[in-house]
Coordinates of C-alpha atoms (C1' of nucleotides) in Angstrom, one line a residue:
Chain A
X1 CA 128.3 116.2 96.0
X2 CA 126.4 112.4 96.6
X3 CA 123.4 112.1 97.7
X4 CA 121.5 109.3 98.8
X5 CA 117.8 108.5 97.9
X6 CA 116.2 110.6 100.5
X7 CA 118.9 113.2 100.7
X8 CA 118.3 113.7 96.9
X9 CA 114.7 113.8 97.1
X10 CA 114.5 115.9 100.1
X11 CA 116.7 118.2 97.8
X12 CA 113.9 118.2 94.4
X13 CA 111.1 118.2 96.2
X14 CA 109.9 114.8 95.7
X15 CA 109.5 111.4 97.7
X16 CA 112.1 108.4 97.7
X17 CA 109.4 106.2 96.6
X18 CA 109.6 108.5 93.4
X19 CA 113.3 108.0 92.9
X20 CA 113.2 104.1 93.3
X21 CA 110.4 104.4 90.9
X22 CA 112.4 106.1 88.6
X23 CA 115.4 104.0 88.8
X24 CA 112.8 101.2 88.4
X25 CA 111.1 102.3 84.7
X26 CA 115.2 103.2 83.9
X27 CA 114.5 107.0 84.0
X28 CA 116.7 107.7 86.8
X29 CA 119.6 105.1 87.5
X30 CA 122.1 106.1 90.5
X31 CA 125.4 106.9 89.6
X32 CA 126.2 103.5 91.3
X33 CA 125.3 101.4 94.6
X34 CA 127.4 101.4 97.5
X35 CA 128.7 97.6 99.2
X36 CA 125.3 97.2 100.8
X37 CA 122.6 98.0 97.8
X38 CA 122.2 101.6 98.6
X39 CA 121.5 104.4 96.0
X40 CA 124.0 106.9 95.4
X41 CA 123.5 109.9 93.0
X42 CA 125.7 112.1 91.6
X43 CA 126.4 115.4 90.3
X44 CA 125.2 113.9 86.4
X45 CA 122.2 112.5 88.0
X46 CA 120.9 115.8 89.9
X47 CA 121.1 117.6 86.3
X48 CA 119.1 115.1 85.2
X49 CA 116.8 114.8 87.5
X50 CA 116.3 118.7 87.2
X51 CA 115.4 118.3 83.4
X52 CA 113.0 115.7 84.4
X53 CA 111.3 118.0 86.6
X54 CA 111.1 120.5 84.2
X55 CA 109.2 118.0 81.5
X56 CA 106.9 116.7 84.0
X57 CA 106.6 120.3 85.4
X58 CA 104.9 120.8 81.7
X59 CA 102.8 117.6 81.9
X60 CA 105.0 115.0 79.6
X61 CA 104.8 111.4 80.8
X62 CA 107.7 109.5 82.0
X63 CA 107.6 107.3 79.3
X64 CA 107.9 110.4 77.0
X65 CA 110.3 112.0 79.2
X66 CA 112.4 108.7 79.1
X67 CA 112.1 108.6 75.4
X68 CA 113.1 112.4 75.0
X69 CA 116.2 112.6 77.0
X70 CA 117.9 109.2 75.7
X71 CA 117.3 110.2 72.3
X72 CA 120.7 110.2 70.5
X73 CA 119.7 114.4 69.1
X74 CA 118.9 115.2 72.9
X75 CA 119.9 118.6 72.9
X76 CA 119.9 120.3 77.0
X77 CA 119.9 123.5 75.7
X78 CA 117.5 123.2 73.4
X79 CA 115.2 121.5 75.3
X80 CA 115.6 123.9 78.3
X81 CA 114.8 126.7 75.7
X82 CA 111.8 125.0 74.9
X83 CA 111.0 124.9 78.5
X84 CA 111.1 128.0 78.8
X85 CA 108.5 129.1 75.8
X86 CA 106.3 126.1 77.2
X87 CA 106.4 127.8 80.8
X88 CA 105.8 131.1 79.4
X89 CA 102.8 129.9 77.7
X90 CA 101.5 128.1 80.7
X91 CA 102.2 131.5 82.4
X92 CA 99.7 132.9 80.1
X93 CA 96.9 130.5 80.7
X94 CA 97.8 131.5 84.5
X95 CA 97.0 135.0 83.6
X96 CA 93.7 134.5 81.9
X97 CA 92.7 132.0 84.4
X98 CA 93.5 134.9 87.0
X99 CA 91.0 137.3 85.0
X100 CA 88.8 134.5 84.8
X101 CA 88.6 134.2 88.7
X102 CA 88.4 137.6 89.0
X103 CA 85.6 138.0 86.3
X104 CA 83.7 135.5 88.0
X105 CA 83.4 137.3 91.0
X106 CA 82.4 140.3 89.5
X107 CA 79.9 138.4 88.0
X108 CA 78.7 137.0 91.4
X109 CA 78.3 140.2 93.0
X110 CA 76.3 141.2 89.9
X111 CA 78.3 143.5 88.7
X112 CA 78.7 142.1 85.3
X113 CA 77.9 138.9 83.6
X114 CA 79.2 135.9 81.7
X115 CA 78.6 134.1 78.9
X116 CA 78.9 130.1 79.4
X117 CA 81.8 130.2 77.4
X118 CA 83.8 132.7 78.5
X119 CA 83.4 130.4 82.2
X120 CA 86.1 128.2 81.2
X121 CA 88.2 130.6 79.7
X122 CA 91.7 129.9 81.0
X123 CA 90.9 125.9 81.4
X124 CA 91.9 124.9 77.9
X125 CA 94.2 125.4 75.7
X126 CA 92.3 125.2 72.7
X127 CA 90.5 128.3 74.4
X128 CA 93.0 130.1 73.1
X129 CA 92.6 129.6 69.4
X130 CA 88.7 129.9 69.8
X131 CA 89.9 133.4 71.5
X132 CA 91.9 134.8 69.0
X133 CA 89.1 133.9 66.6
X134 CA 87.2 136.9 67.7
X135 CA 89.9 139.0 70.0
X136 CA 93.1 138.1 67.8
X137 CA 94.9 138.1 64.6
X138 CA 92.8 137.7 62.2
X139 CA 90.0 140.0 64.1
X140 CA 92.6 142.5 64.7
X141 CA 93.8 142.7 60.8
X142 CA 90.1 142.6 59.9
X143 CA 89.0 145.7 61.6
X144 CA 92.2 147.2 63.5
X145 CA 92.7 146.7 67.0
X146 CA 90.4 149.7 69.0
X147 CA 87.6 148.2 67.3
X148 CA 88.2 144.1 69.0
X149 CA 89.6 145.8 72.3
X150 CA 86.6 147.8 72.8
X151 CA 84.5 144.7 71.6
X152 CA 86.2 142.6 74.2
X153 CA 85.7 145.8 76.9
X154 CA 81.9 146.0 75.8
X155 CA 81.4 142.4 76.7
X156 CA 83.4 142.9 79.5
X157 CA 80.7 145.3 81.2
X158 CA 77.9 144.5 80.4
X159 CA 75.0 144.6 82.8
X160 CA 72.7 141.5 83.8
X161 CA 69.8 143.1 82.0
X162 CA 72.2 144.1 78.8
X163 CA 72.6 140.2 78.9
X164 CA 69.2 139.1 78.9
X165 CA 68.5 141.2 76.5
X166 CA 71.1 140.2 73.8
X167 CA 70.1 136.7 74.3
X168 CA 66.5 137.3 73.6
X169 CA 68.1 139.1 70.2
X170 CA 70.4 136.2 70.0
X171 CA 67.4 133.9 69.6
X172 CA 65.3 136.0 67.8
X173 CA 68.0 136.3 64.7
X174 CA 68.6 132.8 64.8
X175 CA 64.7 132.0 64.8
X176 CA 64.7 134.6 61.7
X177 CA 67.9 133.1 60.1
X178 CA 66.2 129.8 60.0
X179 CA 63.2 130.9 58.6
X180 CA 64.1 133.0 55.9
X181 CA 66.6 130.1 55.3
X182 CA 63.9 127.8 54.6
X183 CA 62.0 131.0 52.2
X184 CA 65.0 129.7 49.9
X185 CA 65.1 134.1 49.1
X186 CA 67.8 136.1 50.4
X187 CA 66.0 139.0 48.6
X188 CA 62.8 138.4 50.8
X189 CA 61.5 140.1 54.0
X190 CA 62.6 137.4 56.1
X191 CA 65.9 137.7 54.7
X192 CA 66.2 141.4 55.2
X193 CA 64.9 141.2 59.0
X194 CA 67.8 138.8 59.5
X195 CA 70.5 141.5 58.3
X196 CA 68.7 144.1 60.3
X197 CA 68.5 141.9 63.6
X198 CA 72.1 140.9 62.8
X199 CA 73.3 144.5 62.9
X200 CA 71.9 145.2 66.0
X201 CA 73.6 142.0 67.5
X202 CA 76.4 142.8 66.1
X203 CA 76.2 146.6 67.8
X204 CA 76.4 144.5 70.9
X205 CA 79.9 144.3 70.2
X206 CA 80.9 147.2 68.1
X207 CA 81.5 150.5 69.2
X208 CA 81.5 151.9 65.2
X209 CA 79.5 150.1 62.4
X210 CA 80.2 150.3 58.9
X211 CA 78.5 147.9 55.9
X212 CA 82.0 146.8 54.5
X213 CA 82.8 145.7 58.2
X214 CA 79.6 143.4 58.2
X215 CA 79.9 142.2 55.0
X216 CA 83.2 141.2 55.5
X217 CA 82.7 139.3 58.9
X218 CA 79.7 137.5 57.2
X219 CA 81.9 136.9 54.4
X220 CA 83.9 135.6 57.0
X221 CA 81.3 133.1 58.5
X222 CA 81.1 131.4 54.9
X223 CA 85.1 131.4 54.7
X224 CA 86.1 130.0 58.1
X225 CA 84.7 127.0 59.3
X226 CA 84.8 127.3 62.4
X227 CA 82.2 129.7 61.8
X228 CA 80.5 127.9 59.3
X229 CA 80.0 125.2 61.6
X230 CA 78.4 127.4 64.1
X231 CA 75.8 128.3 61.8
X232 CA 75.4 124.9 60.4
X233 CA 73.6 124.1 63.2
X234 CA 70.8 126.7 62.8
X235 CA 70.2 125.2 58.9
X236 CA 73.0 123.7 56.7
X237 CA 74.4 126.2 54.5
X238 CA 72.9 129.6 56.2
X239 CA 76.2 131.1 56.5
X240 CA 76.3 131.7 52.7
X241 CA 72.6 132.5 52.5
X242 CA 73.1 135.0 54.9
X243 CA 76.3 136.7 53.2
X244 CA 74.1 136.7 50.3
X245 CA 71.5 138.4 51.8
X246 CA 73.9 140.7 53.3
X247 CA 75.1 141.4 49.8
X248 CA 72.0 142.6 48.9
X249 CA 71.3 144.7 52.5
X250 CA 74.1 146.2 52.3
X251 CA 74.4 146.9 48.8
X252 CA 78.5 145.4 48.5
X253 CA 78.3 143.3 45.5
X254 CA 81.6 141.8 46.6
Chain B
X1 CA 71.4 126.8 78.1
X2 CA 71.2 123.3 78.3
X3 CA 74.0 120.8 77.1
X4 CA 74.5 117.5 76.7
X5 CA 77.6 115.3 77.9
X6 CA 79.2 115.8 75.0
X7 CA 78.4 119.7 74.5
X8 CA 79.4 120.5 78.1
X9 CA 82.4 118.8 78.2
X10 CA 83.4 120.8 74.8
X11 CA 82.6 123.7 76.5
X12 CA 84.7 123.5 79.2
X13 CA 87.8 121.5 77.4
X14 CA 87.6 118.0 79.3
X15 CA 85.8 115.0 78.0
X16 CA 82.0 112.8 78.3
X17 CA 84.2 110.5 79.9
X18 CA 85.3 112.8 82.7
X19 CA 81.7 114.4 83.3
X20 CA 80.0 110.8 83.5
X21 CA 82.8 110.5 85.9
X22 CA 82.1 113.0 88.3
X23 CA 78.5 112.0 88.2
X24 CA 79.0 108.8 88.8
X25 CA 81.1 110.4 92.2
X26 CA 78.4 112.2 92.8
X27 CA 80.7 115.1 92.2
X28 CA 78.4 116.7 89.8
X29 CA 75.0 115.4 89.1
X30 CA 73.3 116.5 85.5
X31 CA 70.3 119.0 86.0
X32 CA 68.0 116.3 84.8
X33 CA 67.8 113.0 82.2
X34 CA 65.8 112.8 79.3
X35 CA 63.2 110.3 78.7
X36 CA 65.6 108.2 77.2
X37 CA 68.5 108.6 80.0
X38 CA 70.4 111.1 78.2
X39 CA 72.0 113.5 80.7
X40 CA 71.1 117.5 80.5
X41 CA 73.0 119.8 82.0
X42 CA 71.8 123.4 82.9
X43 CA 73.1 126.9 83.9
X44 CA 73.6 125.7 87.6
X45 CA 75.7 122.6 86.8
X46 CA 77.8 125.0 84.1
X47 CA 79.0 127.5 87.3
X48 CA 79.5 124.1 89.5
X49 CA 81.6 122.8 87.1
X50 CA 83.6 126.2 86.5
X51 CA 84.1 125.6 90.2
X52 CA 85.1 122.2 90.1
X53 CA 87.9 122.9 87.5
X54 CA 89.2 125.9 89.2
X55 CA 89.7 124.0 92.3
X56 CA 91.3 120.6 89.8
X57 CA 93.7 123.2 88.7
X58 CA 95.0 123.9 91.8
X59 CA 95.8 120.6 92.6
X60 CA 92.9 119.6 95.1
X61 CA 91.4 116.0 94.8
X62 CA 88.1 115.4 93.3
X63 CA 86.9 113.9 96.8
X64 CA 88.2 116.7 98.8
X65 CA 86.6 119.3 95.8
X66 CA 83.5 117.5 96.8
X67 CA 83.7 118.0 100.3
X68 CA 84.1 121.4 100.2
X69 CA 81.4 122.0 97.6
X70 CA 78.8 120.3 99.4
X71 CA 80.1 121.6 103.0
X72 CA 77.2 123.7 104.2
X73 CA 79.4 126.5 104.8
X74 CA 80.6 126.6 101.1
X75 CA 80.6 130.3 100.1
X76 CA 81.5 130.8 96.7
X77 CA 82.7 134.1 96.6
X78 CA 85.0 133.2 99.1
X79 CA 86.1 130.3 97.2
X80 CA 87.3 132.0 94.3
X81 CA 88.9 135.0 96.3
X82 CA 90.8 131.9 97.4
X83 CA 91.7 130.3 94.4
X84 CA 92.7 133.5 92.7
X85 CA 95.7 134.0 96.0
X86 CA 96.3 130.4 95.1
X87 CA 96.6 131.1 91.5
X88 CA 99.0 134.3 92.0
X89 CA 101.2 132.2 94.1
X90 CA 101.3 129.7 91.8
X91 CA 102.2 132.2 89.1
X92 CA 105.1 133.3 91.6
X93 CA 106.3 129.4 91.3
X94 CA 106.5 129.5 87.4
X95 CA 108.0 132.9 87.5
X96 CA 110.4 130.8 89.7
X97 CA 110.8 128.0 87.5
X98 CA 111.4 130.5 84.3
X99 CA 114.0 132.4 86.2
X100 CA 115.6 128.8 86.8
X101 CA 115.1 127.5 83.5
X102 CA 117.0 131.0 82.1
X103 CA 119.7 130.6 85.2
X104 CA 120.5 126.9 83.8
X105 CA 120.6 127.7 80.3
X106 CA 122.9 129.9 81.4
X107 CA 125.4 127.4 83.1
X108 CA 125.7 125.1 80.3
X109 CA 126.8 127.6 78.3
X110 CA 129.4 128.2 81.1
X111 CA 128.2 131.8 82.2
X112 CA 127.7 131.1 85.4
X113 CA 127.2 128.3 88.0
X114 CA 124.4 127.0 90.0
X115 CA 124.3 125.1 93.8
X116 CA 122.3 122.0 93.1
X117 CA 119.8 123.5 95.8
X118 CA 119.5 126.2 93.2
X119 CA 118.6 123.6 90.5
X120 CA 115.3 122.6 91.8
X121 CA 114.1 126.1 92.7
X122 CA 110.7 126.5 91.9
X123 CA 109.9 122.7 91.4
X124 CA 108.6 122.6 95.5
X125 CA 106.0 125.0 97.4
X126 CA 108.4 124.8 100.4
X127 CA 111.1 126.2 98.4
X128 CA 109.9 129.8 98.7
X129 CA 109.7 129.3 102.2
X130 CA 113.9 128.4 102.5
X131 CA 114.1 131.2 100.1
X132 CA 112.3 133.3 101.8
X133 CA 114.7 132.6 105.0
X134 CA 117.5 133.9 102.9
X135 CA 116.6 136.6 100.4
X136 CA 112.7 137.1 102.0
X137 CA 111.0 139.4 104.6
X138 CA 113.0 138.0 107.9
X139 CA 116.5 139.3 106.0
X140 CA 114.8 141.9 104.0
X141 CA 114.1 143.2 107.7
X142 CA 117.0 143.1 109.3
X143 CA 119.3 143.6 106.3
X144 CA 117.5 146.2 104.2
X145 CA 116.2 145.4 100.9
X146 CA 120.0 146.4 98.5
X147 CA 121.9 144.2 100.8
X148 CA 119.2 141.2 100.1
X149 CA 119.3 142.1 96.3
X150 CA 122.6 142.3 96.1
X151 CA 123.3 139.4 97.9
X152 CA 120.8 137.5 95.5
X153 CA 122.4 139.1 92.3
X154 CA 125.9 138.4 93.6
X155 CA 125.7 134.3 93.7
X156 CA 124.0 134.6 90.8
X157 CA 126.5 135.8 88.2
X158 CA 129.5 134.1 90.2
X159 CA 131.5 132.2 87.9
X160 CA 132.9 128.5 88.0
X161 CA 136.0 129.1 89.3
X162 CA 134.6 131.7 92.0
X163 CA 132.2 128.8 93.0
X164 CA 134.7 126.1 93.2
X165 CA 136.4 128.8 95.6
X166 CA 133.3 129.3 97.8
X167 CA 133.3 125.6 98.2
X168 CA 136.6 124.7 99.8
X169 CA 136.1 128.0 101.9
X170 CA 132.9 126.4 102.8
X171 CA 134.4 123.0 103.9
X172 CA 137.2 124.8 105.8
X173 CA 134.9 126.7 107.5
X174 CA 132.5 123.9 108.9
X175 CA 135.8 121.9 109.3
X176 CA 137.5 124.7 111.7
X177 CA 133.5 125.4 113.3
X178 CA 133.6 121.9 114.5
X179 CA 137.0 121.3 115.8
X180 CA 137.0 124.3 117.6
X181 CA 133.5 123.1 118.8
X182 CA 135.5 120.3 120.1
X183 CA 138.2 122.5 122.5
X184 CA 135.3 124.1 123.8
X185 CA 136.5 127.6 124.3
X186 CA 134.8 130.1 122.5
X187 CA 137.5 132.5 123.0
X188 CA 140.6 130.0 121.7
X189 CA 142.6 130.4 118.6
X190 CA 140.3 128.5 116.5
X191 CA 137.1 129.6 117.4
X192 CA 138.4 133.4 116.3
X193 CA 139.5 131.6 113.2
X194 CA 136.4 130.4 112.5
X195 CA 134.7 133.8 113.0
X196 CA 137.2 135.5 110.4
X197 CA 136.1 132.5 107.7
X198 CA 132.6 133.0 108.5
X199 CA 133.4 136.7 108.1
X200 CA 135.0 135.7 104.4
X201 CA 132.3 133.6 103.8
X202 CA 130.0 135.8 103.9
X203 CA 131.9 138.7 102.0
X204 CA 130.8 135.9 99.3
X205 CA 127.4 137.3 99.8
X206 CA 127.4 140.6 101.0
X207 CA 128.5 143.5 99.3
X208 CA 129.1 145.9 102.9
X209 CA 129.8 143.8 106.2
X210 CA 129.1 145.2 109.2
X211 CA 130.2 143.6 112.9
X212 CA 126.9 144.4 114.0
X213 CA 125.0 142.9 110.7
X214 CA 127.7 139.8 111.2
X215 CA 126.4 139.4 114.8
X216 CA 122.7 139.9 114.0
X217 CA 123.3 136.8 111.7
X218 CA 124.7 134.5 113.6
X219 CA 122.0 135.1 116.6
X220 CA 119.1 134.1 114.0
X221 CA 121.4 130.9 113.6
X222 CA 120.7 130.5 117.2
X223 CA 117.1 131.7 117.2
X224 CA 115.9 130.4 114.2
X225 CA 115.3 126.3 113.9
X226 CA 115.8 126.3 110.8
X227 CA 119.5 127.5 110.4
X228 CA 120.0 125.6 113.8
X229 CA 119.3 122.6 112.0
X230 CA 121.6 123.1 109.5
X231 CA 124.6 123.5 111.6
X232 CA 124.1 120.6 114.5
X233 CA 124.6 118.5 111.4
X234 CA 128.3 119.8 111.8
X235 CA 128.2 119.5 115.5
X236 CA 125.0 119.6 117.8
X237 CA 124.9 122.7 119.7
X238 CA 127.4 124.6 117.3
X239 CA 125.2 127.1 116.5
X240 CA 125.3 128.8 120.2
X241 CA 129.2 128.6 120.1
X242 CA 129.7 130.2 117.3
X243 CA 127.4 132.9 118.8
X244 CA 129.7 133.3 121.8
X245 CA 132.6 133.3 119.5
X246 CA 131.7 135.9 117.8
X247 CA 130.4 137.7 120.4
X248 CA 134.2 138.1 121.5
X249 CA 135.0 138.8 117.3
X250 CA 133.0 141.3 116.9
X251 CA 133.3 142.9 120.6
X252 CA 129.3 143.3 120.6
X253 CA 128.2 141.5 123.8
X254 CA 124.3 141.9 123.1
Chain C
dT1 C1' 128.9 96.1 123.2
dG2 C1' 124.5 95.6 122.6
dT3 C1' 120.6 97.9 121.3
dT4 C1' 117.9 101.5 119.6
dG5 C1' 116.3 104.4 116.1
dA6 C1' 116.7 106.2 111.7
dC7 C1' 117.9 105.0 107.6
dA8 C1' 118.1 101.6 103.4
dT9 C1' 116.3 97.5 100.5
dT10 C1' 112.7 94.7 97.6
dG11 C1' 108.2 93.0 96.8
dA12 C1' 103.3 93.6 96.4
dC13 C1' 99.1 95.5 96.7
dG14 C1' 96.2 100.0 96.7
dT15 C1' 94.6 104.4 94.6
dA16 C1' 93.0 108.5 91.8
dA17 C1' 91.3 110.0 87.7
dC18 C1' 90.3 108.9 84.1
dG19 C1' 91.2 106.2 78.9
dT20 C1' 89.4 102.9 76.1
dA21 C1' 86.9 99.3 74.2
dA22 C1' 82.4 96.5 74.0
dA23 C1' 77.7 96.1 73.3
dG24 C1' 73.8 98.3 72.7
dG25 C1' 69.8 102.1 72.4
dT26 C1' 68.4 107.0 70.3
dT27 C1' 68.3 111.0 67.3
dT28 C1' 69.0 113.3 63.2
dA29 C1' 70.0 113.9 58.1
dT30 C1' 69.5 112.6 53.8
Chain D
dA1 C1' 65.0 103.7 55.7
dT2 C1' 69.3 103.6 56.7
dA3 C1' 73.5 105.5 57.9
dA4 C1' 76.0 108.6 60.9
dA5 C1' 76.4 110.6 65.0
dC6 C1' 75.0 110.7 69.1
dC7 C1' 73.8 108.6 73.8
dT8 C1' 73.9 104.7 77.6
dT9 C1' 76.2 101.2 81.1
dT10 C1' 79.7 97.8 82.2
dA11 C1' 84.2 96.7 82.8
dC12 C1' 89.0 96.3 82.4
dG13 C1' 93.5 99.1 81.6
dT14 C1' 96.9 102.8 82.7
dT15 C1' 99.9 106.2 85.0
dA16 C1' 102.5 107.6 88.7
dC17 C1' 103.1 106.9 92.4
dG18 C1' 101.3 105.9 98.1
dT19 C1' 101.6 102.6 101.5
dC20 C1' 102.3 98.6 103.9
dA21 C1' 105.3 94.6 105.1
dA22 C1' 109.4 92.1 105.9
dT23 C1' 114.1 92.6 106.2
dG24 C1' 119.0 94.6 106.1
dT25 C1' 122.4 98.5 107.5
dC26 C1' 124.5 102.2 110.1
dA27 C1' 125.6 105.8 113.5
dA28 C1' 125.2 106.7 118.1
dC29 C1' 124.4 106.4 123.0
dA30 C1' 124.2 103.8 127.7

DNA sequence: TGTTGACATTGACGTAACGTAAAGGTTTAT
DNA sequence: ATAAACCTTTACGTTACGTCAATGTCAACA
């Protein structure tokens, strides 16, 4: 089949304006020009305008697009397959974005409520990652997977009052972090009313507690620094003060 | 909370840049400024700004997003019961685009073949509309739900060869359509003809042919714009002939 | 056969939603 | 106290087209 501009863009979905814009940056040239200047597209040129489609479908710029497909290693099958995981990922982020909506409203007929966070779940990738930080892998390995699911359900339900209340803990253990921090004694009282205040934030999410649990998500904080960072910004070098007050309020040497 | 440019914008995955942005277009104004200009956002601006992103993901303008927002009949439930139809259907469309990424992997490796209408599936809103024409509710109803499926699953595994077939039979058929268009009599030798390739035509897509299914068919040709369209591109007022043909093929008068 | 209307062409400027410096003030950490 | 890491505004650049404008082409109908 040929197809003129229209014709052809009538067929993808798209405007004229986009194929002589195309043909313009060299991304799209017609298969050849009739007597009087007009664009004519062919079978080879549908295909790839298809794969176009499909890499600005996933958010690649036409300059990268360009650059991609008149690579000498262009593969269509490969990069179709690639598509395809790309799409299923984006599929994903559909998903969550879908609980997300859904979540929200919940939350705005006071049903549950939200962490600021958890808002933009969905929006970014990166989201993801930060995600699987506490819900994923490494969570799941750490303490089996009924123990994050029913974190992640806990969280999930809680009640605007539940809410409140964990932030006042939430600022209470940091306030005590701090301060037994700056005591310089992860033997002291201070210390110690950290742990305890820790463990009953920490109940907030867990359904079961066990000492070897916490000590080895404080452990945890000091070894990833993603958490370390977090508590970085209550006092430089908590994280390791608190595992080492752990250590001692739990009584796990190591 | 409270947040800074640079704290709320890492929250919800998008840049300073961006939120200085949409205060600048009055999109999203910070809670307050700090003696020394620095913008602070608050819990308020957080949900507006969940807002604002759900409706950016869906493709709406930031000036329309606006509108909406500040429109005094702006109910936010609502909003988001919205967005999450929105966000299903778009889920449909990559669901689409997957199956069509999977159907053209296919074809390169020869398994099957693809009409170039099927190559952009899922690229265009209006797509599952046509679709919808074909395989959707309107022939779900008259046809009953197998022969749809079937019909669907048929021209999907066809092979080159039986594709290459469907295409002359397709160009004989428009070809005897309009020349007996032409002699005008519905009843003539190549009118029947006509009816007997439709009839072939459509044993392409149908698994069980029926007269009465047959005539059904070619009334919503008649009835429905859409199809009518398609077939005054052979001849103008074609559609209605072909009706009255068939009306004598099949012997159903009404 | 002329004309009308729906197509096509190439400029060229406009636009949305930021990115990216530049030039400077503020806050925090050591 | 001084650097590092923030913040500010101003302003021009970029992508992927939209939208005229001026002009040429083609199929069809009176």
């Amino acid at each position: 089949m040929e197809y003129t501009v229209h014709e052809l863009a009538k067929l993808a979905g798209i405007t004229a304006r986009t194929l002589r814009y195309y043909d313009q940056i060299g991304l799209l040239k017609p298969a050849r020009e009739n007597p009087s200047g007009y664009r004519i597209y062919g079978e080879a040129e549908v295909d790839r305008l298809q794969q176009i489609l499909f890499y600005r479908e996933l958010g690649v710029s036409l300059d990268c697009i360009k650059n991609i497909m008149n690579s000498p290693s262009f593969d269509r099958v490969e990069a179709l397959k690639e598509h395809r995981a790309k799409l299923l990922d984006e599929k994903k982020r559909l998903e969550l974005l879908i609980a997300n909506v859904e979540k929200t409203i919940a939350m705005l007929e006071g049903r549950i409520t939200m962490t600021d966070k958890e808002k933009f779940k969905g929006f970014k990738q990166k989201m993801i990652e930060e995600n699987e930080l506490r819900y994923g892998k490494e969570a799941r390995e750490r303490y089996g997977d009924e123990a994050v699911d029913a974190s992640y359900k806990k969280l999930k339900s809680m009640t605007q009052e539940d809410y409140a209340a964990l932030e006042r803990l939430t600022n209470e253990l940091n306030e005590t972090i701090k301060k037994a921090f700056e005591t310089g004694d992860p033997a002291g009282e201070l210390a110690q009313k950290a742990c305890e205040l820790h463990k009953q934030w920490l109940l907030y999410f867990w359904d079961s507690y066990s000492k070897e649990a916490h000590m080895a998500l404080v452990q945890m904080y000091v070894d990833d620094e993603r958490f370390t960072a977090y508590y970085d910004k209550i006092a430089p070098g908590c994280a390791a003060f608190l595992r080492d007050a752990m250590r001692i309020y739990t009584g796990i040497k190591e």
